[in-house]
Short mmCIF file of C-alpha atoms in Angstrom, two decimals:
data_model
loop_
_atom_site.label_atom_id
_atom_site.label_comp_id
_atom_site.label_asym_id
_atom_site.label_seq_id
_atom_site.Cartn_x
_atom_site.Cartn_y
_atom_site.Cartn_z
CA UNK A 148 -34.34 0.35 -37.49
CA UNK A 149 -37.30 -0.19 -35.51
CA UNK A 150 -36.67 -0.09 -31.42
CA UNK A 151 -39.79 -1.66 -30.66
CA UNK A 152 -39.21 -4.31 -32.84
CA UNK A 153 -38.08 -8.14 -31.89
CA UNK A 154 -38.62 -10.25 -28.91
CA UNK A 155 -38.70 -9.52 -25.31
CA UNK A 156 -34.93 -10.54 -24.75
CA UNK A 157 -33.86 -8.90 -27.57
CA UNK A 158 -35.80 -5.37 -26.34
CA UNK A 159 -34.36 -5.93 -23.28
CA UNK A 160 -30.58 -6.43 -24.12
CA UNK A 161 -30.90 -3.59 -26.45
CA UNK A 162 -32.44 -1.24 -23.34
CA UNK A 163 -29.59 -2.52 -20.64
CA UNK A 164 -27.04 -1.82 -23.28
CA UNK A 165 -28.42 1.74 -24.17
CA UNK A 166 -28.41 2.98 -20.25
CA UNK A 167 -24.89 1.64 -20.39
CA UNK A 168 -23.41 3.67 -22.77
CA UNK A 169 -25.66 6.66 -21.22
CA UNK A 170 -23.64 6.07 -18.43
CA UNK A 171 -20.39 5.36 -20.09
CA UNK A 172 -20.95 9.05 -21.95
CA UNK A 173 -21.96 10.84 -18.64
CA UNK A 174 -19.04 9.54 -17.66
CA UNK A 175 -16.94 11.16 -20.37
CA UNK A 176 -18.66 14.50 -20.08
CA UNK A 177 -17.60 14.35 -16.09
CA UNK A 178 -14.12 13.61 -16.91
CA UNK A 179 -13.69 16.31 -19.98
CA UNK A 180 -15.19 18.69 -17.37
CA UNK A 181 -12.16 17.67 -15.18
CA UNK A 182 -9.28 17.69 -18.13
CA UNK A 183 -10.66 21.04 -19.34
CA UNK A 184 -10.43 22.79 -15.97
CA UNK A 185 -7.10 21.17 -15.84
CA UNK A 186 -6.03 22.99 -19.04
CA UNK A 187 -7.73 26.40 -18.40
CA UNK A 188 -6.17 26.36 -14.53
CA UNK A 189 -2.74 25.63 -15.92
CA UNK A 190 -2.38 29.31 -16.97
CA UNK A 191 -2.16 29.72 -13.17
CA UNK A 192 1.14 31.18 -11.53
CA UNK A 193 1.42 28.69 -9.05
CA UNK A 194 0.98 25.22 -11.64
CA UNK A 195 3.86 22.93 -11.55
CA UNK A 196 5.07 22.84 -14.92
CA UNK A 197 7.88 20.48 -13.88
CA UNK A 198 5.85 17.61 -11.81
CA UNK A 199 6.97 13.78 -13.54
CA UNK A 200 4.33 11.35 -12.47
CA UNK A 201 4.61 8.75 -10.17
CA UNK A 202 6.33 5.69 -11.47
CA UNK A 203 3.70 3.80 -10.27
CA UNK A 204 0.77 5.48 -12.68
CA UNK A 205 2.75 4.21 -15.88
CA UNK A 206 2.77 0.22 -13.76
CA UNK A 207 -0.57 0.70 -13.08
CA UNK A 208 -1.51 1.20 -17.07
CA UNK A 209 -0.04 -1.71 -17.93
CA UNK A 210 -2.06 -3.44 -15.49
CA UNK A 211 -5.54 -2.34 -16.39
CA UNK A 212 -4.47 -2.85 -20.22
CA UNK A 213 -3.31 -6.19 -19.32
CA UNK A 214 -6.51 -6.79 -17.50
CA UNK A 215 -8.95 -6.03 -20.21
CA UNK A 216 -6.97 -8.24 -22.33
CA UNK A 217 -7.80 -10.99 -19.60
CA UNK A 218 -11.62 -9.94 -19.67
CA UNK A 219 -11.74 -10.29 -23.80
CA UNK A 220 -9.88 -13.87 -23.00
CA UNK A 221 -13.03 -14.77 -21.00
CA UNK A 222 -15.32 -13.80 -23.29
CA UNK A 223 -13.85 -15.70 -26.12
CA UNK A 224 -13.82 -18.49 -23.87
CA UNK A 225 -17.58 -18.66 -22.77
CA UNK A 226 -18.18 -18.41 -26.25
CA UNK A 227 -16.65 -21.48 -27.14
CA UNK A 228 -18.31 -22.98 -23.99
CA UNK A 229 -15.07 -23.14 -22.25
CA UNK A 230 -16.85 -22.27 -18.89
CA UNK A 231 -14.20 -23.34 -16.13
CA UNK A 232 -11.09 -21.92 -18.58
CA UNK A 233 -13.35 -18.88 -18.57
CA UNK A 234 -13.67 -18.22 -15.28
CA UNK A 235 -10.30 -18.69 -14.67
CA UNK A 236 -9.29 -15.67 -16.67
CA UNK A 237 -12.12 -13.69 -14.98
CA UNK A 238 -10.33 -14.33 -11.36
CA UNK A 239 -6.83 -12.98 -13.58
CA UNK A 240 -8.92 -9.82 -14.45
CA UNK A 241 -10.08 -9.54 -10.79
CA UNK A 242 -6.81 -10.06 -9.95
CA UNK A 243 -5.68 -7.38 -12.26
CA UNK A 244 -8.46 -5.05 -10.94
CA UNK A 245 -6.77 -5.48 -7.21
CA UNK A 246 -3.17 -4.66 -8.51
CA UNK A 247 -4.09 -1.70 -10.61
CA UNK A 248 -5.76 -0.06 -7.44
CA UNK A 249 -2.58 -0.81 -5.27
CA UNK A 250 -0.36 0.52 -8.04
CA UNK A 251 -2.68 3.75 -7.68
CA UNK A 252 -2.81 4.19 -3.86
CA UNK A 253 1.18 3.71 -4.51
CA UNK A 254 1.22 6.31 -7.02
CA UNK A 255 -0.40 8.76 -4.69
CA UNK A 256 2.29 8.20 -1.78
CA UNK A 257 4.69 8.62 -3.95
CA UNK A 258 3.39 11.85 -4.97
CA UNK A 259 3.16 12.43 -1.17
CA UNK A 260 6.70 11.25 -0.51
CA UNK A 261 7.43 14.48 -3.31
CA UNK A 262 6.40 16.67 -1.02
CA UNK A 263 2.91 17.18 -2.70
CA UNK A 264 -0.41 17.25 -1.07
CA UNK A 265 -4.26 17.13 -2.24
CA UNK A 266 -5.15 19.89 0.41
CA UNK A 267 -3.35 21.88 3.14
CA UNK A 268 -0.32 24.16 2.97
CA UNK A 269 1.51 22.25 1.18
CA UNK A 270 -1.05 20.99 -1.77
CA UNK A 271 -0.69 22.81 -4.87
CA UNK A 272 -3.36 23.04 -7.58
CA UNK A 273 -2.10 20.47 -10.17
CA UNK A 274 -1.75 17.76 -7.69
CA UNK A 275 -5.09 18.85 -6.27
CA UNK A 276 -6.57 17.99 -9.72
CA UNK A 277 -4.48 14.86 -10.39
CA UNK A 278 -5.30 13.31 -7.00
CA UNK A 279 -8.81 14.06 -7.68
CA UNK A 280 -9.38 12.69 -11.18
CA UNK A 281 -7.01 9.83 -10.40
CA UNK A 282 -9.20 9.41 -6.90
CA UNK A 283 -12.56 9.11 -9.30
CA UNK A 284 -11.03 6.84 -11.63
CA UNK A 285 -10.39 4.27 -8.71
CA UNK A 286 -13.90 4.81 -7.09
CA UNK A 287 -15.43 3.54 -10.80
CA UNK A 288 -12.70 0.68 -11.18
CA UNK A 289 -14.02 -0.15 -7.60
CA UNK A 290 -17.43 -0.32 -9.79
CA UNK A 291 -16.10 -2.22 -12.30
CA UNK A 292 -14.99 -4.56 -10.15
CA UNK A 293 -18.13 -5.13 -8.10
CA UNK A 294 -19.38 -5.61 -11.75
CA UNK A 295 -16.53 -8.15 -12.23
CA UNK A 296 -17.61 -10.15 -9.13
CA UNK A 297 -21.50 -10.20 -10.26
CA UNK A 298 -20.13 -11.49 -13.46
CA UNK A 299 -18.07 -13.74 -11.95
CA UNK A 300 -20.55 -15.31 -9.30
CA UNK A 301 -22.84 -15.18 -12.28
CA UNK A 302 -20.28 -17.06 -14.46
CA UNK A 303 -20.00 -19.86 -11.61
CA UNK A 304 -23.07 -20.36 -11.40
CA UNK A 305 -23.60 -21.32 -15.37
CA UNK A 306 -25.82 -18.41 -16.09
CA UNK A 307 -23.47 -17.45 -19.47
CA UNK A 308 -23.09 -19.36 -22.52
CA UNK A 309 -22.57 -18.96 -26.07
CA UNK A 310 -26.29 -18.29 -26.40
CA UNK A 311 -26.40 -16.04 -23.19
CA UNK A 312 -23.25 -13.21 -23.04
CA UNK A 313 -25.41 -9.71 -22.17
CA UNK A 314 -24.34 -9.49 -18.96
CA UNK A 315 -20.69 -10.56 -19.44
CA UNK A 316 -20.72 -8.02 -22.27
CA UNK A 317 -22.22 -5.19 -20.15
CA UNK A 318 -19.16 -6.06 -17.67
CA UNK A 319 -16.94 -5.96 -20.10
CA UNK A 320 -17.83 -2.93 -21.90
CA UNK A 321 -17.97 -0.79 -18.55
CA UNK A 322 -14.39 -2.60 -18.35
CA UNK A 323 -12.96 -1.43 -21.54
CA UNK A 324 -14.28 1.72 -20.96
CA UNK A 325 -12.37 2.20 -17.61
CA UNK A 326 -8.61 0.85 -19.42
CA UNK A 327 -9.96 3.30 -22.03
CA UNK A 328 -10.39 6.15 -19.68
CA UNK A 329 -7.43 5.68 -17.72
CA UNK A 330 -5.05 5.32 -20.82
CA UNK A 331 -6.61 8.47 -22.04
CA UNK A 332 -5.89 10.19 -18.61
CA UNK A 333 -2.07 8.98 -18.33
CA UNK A 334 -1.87 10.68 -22.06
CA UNK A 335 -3.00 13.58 -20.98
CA UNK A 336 -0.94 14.29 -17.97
CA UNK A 337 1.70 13.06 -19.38
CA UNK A 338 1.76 15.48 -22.63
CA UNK A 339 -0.10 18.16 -20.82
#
């Protein structure tokens, strides 16, 4: 297949959605850097070996799977020209967005309330690394949500239609990603 080929929208869409997934993959590479030094410092005398996860972590999964669910809903719906039902699940996901980062912030005093710190005398290593890849997760959710709310205002304002969906499915992708990600993470600390 020839990049250079096709019209100017069609050059362009194909351009916005390449630098995505270059993002979406440095991404990846940052977090496997993360979950790798997670598994190599586990050898460590002082790891936890015993540390359940905060109750609110496994709430806040359900959340961000529940909210990409919402996001696909939207899609569907601007594709069918169903622009105000649309929008309407759009707020839901935004919604969802909101509740996933409480659930987190939750999560993290409950690790707190166990005695557990990210630094001082009483921070260990493992919660040092699950604060801090739990702590980037929620900075690019906050991301995806500033995405969300382009989207959105762009979605109020008629911009998307069955004919037009690139940026919709740029926000949506970078959505996915994130339930993706986080899904992935909750796996890991969970069986790791």
């Amino acid at each position: 297949m020839d990049l250079t080929q096709g019209t100017q929208k069609e050059k362009n869409a194909r351009a916005k959605k390449m630098m995505l997934w270059f993002g979406i993959v440095s991404l990846l590479m940052g977090f496997a850097g993360w979950t790798s030094a997670f598994i190599v410092s586990s050898s460590r005398e002082d790891w936890l070996n015993d540390f359940q996860l905060p109750t609110a972590f496994f709430y806040s999964t359900a959340v961000i799977i529940l909210s990409s669910l919402t996001y696909i809903q939207a899609k569907r719906l601007v594709k069918k020209d169903a622009q105000k039902a649309a929008t309407s699940w759009l707020y839901g996901t935004l919604l969802l967005g909101i509740i996933f980062i409480i659930l987190q912030f939750t999560g993290f005093n409950e690790i707190i309330a166990q005695g557990y710190y990210f630094t001082g005398p009483t921070s260990n290593i493992t919660m040092s690394y699950i604060f801090l890849i739990a702590a980037v997760h929620i900075v690019h959710v906050i991301a995806g949500m500033i995405s969300l709310i382009v989207v959105l205002v762009r979605q109020r304002q008629g911009k998307y239609s069955s004919a037009n969906m690139l940026g919709m499915e740029l926000g949506a992708t970078f959505w996915h990603f994130l339930d993706l990600l986080w899904v992935y993470l909750m796996l890991f600390f969970y069986f790791f």
